Short mmCIF file of C-alpha atoms in Angstrom, two decimals:
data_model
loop_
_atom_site.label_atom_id
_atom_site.label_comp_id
_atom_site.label_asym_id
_atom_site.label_seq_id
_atom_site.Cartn_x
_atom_site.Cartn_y
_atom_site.Cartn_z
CA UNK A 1 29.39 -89.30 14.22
CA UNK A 2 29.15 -86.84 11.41
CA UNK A 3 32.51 -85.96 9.44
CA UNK A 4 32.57 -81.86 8.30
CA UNK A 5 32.00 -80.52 5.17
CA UNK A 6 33.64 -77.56 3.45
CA UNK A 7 31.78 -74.89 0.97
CA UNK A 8 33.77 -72.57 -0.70
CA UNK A 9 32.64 -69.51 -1.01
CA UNK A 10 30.40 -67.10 1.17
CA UNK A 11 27.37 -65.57 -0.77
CA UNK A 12 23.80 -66.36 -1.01
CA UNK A 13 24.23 -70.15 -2.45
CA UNK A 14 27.45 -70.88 -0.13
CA UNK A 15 25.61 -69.38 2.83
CA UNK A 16 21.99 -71.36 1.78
CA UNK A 17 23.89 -74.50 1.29
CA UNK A 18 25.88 -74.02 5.20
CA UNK A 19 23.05 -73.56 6.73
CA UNK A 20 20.82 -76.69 5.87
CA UNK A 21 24.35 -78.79 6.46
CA UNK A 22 24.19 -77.28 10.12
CA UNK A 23 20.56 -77.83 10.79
CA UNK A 24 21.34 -81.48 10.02
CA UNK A 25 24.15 -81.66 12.79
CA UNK A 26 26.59 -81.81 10.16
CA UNK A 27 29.97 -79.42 11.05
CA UNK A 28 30.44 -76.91 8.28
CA UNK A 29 33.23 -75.08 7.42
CA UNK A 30 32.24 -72.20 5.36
CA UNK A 31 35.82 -70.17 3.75
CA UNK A 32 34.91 -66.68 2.29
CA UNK A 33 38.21 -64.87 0.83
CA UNK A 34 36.63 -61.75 1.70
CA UNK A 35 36.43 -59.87 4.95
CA UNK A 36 33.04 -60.54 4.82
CA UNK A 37 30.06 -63.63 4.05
CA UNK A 38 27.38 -61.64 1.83
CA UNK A 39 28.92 -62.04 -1.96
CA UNK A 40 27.21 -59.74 -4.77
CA UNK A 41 23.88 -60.22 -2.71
CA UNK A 42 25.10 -58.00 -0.46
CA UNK A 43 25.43 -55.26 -2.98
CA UNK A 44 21.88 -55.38 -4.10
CA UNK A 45 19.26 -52.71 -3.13
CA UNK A 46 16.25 -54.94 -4.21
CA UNK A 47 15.54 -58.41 -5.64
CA UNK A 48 13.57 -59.12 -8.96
CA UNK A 49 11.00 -59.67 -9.53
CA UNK A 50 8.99 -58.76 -5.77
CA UNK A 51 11.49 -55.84 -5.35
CA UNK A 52 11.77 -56.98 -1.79
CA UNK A 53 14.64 -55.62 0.48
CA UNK A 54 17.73 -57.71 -0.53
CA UNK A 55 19.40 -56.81 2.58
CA UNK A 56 16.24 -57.79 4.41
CA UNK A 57 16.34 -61.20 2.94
CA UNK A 58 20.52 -61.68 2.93
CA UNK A 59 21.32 -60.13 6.32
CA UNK A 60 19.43 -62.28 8.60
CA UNK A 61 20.86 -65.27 6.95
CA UNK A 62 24.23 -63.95 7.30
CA UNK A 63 23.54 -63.50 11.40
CA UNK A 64 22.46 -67.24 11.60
CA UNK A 65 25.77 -68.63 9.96
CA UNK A 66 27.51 -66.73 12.45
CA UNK A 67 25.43 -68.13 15.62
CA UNK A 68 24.72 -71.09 14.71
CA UNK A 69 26.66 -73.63 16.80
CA UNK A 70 27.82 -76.02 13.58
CA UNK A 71 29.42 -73.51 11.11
CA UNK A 72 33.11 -72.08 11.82
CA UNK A 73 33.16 -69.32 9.92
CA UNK A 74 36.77 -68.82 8.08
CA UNK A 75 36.41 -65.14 6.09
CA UNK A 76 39.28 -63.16 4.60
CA UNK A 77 40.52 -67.19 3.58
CA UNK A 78 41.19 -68.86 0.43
CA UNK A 79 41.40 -72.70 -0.14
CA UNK A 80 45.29 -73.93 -0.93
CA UNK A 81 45.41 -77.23 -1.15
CA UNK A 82 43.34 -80.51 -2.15
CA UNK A 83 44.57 -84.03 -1.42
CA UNK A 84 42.05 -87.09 -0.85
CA UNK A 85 38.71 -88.71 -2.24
CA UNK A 86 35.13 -88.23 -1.44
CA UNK A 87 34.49 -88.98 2.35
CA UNK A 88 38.35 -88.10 3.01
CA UNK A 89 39.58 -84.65 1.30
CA UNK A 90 42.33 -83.00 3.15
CA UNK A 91 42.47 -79.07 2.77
CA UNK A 92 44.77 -76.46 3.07
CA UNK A 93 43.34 -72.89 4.09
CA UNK A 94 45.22 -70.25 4.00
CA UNK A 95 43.54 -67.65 6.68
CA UNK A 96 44.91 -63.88 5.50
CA UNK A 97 46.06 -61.63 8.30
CA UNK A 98 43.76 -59.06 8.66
CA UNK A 99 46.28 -57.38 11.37
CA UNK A 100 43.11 -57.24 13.87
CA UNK A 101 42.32 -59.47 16.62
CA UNK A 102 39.06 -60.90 15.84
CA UNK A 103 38.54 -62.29 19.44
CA UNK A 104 39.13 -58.42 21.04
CA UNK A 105 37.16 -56.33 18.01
CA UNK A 106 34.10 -55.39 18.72
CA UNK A 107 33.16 -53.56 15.45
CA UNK A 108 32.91 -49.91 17.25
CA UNK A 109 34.41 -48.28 14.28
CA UNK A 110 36.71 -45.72 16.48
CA UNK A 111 39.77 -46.92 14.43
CA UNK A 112 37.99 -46.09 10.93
CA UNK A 113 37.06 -42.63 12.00
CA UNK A 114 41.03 -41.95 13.12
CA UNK A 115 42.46 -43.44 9.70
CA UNK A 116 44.21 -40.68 7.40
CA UNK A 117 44.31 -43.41 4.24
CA UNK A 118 41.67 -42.99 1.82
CA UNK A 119 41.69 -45.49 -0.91
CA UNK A 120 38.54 -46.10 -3.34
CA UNK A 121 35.31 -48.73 -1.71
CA UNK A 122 35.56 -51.50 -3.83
CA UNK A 123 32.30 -52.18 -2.20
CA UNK A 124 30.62 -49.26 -3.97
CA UNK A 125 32.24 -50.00 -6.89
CA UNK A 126 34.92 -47.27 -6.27
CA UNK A 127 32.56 -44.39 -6.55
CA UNK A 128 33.59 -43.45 -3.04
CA UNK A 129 35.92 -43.84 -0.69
CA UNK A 130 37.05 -45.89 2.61
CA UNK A 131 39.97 -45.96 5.23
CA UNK A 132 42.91 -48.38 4.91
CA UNK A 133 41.19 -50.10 7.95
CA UNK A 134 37.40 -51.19 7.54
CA UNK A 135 34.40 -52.75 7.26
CA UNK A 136 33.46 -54.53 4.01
CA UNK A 137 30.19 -52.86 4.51
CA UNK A 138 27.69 -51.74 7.64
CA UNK A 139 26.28 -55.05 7.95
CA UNK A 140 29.19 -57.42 7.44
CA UNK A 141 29.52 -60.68 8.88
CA UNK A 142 31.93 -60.94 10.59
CA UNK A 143 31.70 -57.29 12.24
CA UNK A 144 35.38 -56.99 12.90
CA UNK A 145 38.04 -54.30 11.56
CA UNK A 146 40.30 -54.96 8.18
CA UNK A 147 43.55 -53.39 8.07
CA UNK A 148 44.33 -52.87 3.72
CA UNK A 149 48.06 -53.64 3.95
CA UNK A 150 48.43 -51.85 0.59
CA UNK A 151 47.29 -48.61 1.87
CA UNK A 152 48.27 -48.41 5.36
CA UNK A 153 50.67 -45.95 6.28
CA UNK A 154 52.63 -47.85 8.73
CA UNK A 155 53.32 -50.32 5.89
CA UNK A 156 53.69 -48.66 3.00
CA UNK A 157 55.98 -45.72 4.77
CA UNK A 158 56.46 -46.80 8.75
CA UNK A 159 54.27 -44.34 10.39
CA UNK A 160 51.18 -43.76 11.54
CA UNK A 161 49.64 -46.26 13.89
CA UNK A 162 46.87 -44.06 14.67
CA UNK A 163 43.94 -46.91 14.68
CA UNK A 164 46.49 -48.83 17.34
CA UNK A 165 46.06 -45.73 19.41
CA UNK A 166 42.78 -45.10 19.47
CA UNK A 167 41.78 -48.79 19.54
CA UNK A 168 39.46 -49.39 22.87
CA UNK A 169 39.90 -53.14 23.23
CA UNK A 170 44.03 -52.58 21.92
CA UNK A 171 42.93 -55.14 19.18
CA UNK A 172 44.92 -54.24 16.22
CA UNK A 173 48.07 -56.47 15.85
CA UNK A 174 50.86 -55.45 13.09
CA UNK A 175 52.26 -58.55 13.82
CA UNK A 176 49.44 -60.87 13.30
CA UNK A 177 50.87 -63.30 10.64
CA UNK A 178 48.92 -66.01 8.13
CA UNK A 179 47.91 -69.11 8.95
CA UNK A 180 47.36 -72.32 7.30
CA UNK A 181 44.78 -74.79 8.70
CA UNK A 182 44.42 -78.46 8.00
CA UNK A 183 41.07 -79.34 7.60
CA UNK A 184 39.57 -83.07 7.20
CA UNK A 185 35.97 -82.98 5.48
CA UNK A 186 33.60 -85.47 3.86
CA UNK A 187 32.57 -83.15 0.91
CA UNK A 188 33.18 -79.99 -0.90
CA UNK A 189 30.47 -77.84 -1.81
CA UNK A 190 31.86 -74.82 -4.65
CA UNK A 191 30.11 -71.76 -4.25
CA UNK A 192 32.78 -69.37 -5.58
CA UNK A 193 30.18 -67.53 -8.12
CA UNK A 194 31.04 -65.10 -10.68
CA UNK A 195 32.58 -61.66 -11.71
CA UNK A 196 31.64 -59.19 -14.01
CA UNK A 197 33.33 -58.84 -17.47
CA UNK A 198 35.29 -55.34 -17.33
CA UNK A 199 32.86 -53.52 -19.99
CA UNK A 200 35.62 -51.55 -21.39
CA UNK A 201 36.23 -54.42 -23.60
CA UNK A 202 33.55 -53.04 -25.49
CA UNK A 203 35.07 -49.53 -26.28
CA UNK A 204 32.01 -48.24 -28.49
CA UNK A 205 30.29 -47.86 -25.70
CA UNK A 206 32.35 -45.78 -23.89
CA UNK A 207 32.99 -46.98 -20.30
CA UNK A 208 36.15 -45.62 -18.03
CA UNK A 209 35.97 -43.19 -21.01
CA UNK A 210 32.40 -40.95 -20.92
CA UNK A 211 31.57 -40.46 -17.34
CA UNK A 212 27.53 -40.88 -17.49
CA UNK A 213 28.36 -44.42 -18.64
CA UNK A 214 27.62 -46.78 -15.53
CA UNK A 215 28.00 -50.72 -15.54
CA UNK A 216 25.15 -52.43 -13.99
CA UNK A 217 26.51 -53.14 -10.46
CA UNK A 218 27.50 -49.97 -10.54
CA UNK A 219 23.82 -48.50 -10.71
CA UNK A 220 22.83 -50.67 -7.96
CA UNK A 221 25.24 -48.90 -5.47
CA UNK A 222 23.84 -45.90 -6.80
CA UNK A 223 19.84 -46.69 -6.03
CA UNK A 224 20.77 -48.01 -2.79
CA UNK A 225 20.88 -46.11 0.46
CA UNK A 226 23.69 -47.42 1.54
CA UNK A 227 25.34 -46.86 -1.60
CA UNK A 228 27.96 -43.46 -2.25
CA UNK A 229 25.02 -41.15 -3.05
CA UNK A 230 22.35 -42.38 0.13
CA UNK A 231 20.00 -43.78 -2.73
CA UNK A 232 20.45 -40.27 -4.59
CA UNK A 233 20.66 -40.97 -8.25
CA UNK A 234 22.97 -38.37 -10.10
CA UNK A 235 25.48 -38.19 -13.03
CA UNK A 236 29.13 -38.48 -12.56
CA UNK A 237 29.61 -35.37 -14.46
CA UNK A 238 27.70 -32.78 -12.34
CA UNK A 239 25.75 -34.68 -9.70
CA UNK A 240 22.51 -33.43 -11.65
CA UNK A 241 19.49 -36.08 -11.67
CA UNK A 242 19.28 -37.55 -15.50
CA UNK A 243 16.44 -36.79 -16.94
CA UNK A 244 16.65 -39.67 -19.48
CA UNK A 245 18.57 -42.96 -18.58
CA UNK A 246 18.55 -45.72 -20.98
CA UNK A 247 19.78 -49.54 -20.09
CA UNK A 248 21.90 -51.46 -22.99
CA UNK A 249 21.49 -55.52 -22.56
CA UNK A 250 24.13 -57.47 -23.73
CA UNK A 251 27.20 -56.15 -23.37
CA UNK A 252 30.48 -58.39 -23.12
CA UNK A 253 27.96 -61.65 -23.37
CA UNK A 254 26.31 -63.18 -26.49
CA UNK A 255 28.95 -62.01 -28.54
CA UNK A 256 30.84 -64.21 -30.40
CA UNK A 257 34.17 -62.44 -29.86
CA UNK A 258 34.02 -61.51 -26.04
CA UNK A 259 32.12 -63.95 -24.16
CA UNK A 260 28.69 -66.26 -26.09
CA UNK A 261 27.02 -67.12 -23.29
CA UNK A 262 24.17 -65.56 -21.85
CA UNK A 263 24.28 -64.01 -18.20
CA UNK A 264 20.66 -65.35 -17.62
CA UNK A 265 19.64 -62.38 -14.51
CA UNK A 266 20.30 -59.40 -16.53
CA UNK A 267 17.09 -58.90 -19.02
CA UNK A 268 15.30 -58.93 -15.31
CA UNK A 269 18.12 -56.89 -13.79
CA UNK A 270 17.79 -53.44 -15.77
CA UNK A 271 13.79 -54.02 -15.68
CA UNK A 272 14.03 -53.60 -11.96
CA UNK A 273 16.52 -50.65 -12.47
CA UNK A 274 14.51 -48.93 -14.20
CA UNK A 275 11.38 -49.13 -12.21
CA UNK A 276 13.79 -48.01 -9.11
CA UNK A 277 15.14 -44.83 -11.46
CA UNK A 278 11.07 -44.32 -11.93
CA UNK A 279 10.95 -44.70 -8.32
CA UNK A 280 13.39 -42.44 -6.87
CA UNK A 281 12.99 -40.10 -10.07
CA UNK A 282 9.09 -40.24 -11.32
CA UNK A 283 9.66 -37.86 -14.26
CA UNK A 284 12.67 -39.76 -15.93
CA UNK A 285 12.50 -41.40 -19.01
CA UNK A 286 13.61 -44.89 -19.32
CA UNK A 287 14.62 -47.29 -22.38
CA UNK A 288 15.72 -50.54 -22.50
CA UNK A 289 17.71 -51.66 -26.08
CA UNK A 290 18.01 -55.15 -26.01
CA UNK A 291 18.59 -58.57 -28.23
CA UNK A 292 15.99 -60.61 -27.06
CA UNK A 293 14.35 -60.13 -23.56
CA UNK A 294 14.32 -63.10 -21.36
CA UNK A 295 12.01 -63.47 -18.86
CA UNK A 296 11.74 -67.04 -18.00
CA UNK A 297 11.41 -67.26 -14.73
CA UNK A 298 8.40 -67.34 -12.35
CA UNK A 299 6.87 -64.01 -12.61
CA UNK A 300 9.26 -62.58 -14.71
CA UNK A 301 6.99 -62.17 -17.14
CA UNK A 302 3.96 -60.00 -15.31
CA UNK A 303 7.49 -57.98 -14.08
CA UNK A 304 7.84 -56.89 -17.80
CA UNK A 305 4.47 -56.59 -18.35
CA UNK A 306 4.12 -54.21 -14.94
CA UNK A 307 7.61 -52.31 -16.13
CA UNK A 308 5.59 -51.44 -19.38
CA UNK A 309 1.82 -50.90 -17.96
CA UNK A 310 2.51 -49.32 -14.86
CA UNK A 311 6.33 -47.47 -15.02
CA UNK A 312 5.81 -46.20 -18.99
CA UNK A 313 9.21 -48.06 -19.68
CA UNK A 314 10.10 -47.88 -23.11
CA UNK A 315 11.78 -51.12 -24.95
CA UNK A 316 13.92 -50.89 -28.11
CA UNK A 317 14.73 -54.43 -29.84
CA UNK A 318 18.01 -53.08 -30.65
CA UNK A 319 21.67 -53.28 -30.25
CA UNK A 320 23.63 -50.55 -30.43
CA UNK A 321 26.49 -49.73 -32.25
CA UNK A 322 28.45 -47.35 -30.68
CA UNK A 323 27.47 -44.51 -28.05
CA UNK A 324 29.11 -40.67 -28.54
CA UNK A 325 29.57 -38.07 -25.65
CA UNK A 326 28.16 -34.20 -26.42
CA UNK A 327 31.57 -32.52 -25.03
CA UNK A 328 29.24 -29.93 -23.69
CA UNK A 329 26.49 -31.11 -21.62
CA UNK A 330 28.19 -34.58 -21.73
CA UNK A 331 25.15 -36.03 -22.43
CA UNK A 332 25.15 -39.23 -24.47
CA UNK A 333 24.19 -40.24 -28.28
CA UNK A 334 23.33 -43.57 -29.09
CA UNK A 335 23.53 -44.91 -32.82
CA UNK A 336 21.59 -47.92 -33.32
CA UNK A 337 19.56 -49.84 -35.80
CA UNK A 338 15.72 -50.93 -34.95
CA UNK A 339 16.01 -54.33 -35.64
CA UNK A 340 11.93 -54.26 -36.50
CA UNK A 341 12.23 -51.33 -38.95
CA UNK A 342 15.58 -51.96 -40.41
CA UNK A 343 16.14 -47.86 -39.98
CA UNK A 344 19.33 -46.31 -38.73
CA UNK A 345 18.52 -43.90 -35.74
CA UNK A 346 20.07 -41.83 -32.50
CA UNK A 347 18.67 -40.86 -29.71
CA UNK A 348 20.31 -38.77 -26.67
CA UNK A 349 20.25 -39.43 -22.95
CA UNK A 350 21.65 -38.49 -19.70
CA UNK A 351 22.88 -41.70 -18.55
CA UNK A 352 23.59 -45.06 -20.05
CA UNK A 353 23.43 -48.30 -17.80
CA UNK A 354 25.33 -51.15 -19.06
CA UNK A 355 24.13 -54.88 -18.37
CA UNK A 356 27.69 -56.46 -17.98
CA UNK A 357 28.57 -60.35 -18.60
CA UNK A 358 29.28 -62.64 -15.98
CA UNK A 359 32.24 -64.92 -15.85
CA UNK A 360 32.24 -68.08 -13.77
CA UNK A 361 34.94 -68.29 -10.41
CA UNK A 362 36.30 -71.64 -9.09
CA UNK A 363 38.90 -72.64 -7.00
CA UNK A 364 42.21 -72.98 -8.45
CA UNK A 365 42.95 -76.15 -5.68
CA UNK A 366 40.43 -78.36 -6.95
CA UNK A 367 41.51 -80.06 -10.55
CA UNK A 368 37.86 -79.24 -12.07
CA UNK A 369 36.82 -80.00 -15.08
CA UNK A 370 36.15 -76.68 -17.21
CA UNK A 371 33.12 -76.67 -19.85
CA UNK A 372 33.90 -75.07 -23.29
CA UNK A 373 31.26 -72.25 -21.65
CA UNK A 374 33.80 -71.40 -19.10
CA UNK A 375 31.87 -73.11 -16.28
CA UNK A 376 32.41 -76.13 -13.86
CA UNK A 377 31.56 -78.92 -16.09
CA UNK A 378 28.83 -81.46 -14.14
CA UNK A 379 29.60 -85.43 -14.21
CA UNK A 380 25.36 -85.65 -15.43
CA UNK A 381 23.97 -82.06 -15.90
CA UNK A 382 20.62 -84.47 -16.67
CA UNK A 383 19.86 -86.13 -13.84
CA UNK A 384 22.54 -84.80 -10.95
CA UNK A 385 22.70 -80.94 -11.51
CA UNK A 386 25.29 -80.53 -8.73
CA UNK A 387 27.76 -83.56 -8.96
CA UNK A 388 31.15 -82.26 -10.38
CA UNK A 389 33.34 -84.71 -12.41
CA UNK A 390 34.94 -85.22 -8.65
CA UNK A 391 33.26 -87.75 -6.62
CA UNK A 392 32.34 -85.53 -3.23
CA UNK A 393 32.44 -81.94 -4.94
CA UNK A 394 29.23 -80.12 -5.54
CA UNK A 395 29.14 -76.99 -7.29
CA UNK A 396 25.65 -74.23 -6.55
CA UNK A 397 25.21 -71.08 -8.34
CA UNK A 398 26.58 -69.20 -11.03
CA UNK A 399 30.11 -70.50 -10.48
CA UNK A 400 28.09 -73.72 -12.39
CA UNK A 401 26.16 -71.65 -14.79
CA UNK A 402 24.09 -67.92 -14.99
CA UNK A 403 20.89 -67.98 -12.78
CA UNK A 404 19.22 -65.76 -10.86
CA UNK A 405 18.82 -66.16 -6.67
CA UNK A 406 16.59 -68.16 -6.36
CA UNK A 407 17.62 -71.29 -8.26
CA UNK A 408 21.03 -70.64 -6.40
CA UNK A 409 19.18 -70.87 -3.97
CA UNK A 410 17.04 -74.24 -4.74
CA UNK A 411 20.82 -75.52 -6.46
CA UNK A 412 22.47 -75.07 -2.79
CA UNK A 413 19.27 -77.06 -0.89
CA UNK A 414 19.74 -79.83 -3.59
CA UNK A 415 23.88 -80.08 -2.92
CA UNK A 416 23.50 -80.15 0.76
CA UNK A 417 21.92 -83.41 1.02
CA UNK A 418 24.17 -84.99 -1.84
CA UNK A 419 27.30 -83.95 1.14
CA UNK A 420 24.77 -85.04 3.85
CA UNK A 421 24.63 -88.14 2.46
CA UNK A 422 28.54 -88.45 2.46
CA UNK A 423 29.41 -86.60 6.02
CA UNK A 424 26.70 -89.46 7.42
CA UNK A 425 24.33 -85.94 9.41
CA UNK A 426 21.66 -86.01 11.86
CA UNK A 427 18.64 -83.69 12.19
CA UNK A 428 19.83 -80.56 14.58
CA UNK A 429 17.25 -79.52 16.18
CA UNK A 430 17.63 -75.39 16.46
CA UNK A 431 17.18 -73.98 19.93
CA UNK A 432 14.61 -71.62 20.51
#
C-alpha cells in the first residue's frame, strides 16, 4: 500500500510531476490556489524555441490530471499548515469557497453572460475585462464557475443574484463556506513557481506611465488569440498596428539595486516575440537592446541565429537609460549608449516590450530554507537538485531557480521518483 503525496502548486512542473506519481499508483494530491491548474503556461501563445502551440502542449496535460483515477484535484486551495517528518507530514488545506457547486456546474457559461460586474481579467493581464463570476480562462481545468466575492453585487451591496437565476443546474451557492481538509502524505513536492517583478520599479522606462510601454507577459496576451485583441497586435494609445516595436532585456533583474539574478527564459522570450510581431505584422521593425544574450539551451542558439537570418531582427548590445513619450503621436524615444561604440544615441518606436524579472513563490507553511538569491535553498544543489533542506520536500521549477519549460519539466520527472521512493508506488498501468 502506497501512502499519498502532495505537490503544491498547479502549472506545468506541478502538473508534470502529478502525473508520473499517478502512473506509478501513487495517490496525488495536487492544491492549485487558483480556480484553475495551467500556471503562466497557460498564458503562453507559443513555446521557444519550436514555436509550437503552448496550449497544444499544456491543455491535454491539464485533461489527464483531471481523469486520471489517482490525482484529487484541490484548485482555488492554499496549503495552511505543516506538522510531521518525511513519510508522515500532516497538512492543512484550506479549500476557498468559490460560492459554486462544483458537483452541479457544468461549465455552460449562462451565468457569465447574465453578470452586470465587470472587473479587469487578471488573466489577460487586465487589458480587458471579465464578470464577477468566471472562468479563469476557456480551457480551464477545472471547467466550473468562480464567483469574485470582491466584485459581486450581492456581496458588496445585497442585490443582484442574477447568475442564481439563470443558473440551469441551480448550482451557485451564496452560502457555500471554506473548508479545511486534513491530509496525511508521504512527501511534498513545491511547485509554487514565480511572479513577475512589477516593472514600474524601474520608472525610466516608463511603465503604468506611457501607454505603448508593455511588460512581457503582457505582449503574450496580446499575440495570442485568445488574448484581449484575438491575436491583433495594436497600441494602447489608438489601437493602430506599431510599425516599430523594440524589446528591452533586463529590466528589474541583474541589477544590483532591484533584483541580481538573472531570469534565465527571457533573452529566448522576446526572440520569439519578435518573430510572432514579424509574424502577425511582416512589415514591422524589430530591436532587441540587451546586456548579454543568453542562449544556452538546446537550440537556442540556431533560434537566434533564425531570428537574425530569416525575421531581419535587429540586436543592440545596449541598455538603456531612460525611455521618453512624444506627447503627440505618443510614440516612444529611447536614450541609450552602444556599449560597442561607446556613442550616446536615440532612436524612436511605436511600442516598447519590457522583459520583466522573476521572483521565486513558496509556501509560507513549510519552514524552508531561503537562499541569499531569493530561492528555495537545496540540501546538495550538486548531486540532489530537488532535495530541500526538509527531508521529504522536493522543490521543481522556477520556485527553485529561473529555467525555462523544459528543465521544469525534466526537474519535476527527477522529484517524482525521489517521493516515489518515500510513498512506497507501484507501476499503474493506464487504461486504454
Amino acid at each position: 500500500m502506497s501512502k499519498p503525496v502532495l505537490v503544491i502548486g498547479g502549472g506545468i512542473a506541478g502538473i508534470q510531476a502529478s502525473l508520473d506519481l499517478a502512473d506509478q499508483g501513487i495517490k496525488v494530491y495536487l492544491v492549485e490556489k487558483l480556480p484553475s491548474i495551467g500556471g503562466k503556461m497557460a498564458r503562453l501563445d507559443k513555446t521557444f524555441p519550436t514555436l509550437d502551440c503552448a496550449s497544444c502542449i499544456l491543455t491535454p496535460k491539464m485533461v489527464s490530471v483531471a481523469r486520471h483515477p489517482n490525482i484529487e484535484l484541490l484548485t482555488y486551495s492554499e496549503v495552511v499548515e505543516v506538522k510531521g517528518s518525511a513519510g508522515d507530514f500532516n497538512v492543512k488545506v484550506l479549500k476557498k469557497p468559490r460560492y459554486v457547486d462544483e458537483d452541479k456546474c457544468i461549465g455552460c457559461g449562462e451565468c457569465i453572460t447574465k453578470c452586470p460586474s465587470k472587473v479587469p481579467d487578471e488573466f489577460n493581464m487586465g487589458m480587458s475585462q471579465r464578470k464577477a463570476i468566471y472562468f479563469l480562462f476557456p480551457q480551464a481545468v477545472p471547467l466550473k464557475a468562480t464567483i469574485d466575492r470582491e466584485h459581486c453585487f450581492y456581496f458588496t451591496k445585497n442585490i443582484c443574484r442574477v447568475c442564481e437565476k439563470f443558473c440551469p443546474t441551480k448550482a451557485i451557492n451564496f452560502e457555500q463556506k471554506p473548508e479545511t481538509l486534513e491530509l496525511n502524505v508521504a512527501s511534498i513536492i513545491i511547485a509554487t513557481g514565480y511572479e513577475l517583478m512589477d516593472p514600474r520599479i524601474a520608472p525610466t522606462y516608463g511603465y503604468g506611465k506611457y501607454s505603448n510601454v508593455y511588460a512581457s507577459l503582457e505582449f503574450e496576451r496580446l499575440v495570442s488569440s485568445t488574448g484581449p485583441t484575438g491575436g491583433e497586435i495594436m497600441r494602447r494609445s489608438d489601437n493602430k498596428h506599431p510599425r516599430s516595436i523594440a524589446f528591452i532585456q533586463c529590466v528589474c533583474s541583474r541589477d544590483v539595486k532591484i533584483n541580481p539574478n538573472c531570469s534565465a527564459f527571457c533573452c529566448m522570450a522576446s526572440v520569439k516575440h519578435a518573430i510572432l510581431a514579424k509574424e502577425h505584422l511582416p512589415e514591422v521593425d524589430c530591436t532587441i537592446f540587451y546586456m548579454d544574450l543568453r542562449a544556452f539551451g538546446k537550440g537556442y542558439q540556431e533560434f537566434y541565429n533564425r531570428a537574425m537570418k530569416e525575421f531581419g531582427i535587429k540586436f543592440i548590445r545596449a541598455k538603456p537609460a531612460k525611455i521618453e513619450e512624444d506627447s503627440e503621436t505618443k510614440d516612444l524615444i529611447i536614450t541609450y549608449e552602444d556599449t560597442f561604440t561607446g556613442v550616446k544615441k536615440t532612436m524612436k518606436t511605436e511600442m516598447v516590450v519590457l522583459a520583466v524579472g522573476i521572483k521565486p513563490v513558496y509556501p509560507e507553511a513549510l519552514p524552508l530554507t531561503i537562499g541569499e538569491d531569493g530561492y528555495i535553498r537545496l540540501k546538495n544543489p550538486s548531486i540532489d537538485p530537488v532535495a530541500t533542506t526538509i527531508d521529504g520536500v522536493y522543490v521543481v521549477g522556477v520556485a527553485e531557480g529561473a529555467k525555462d519549460i523544459p528543465d521544469s519539466v525534466i526537474q519535476a520527472g527527477s522529484a517524482a521518483i525521489k517521493a516515489s521512493i518515500l510513498a512506497g508506488g507501484v507501476i499503474y498501468e493506464r487504461s486504454t
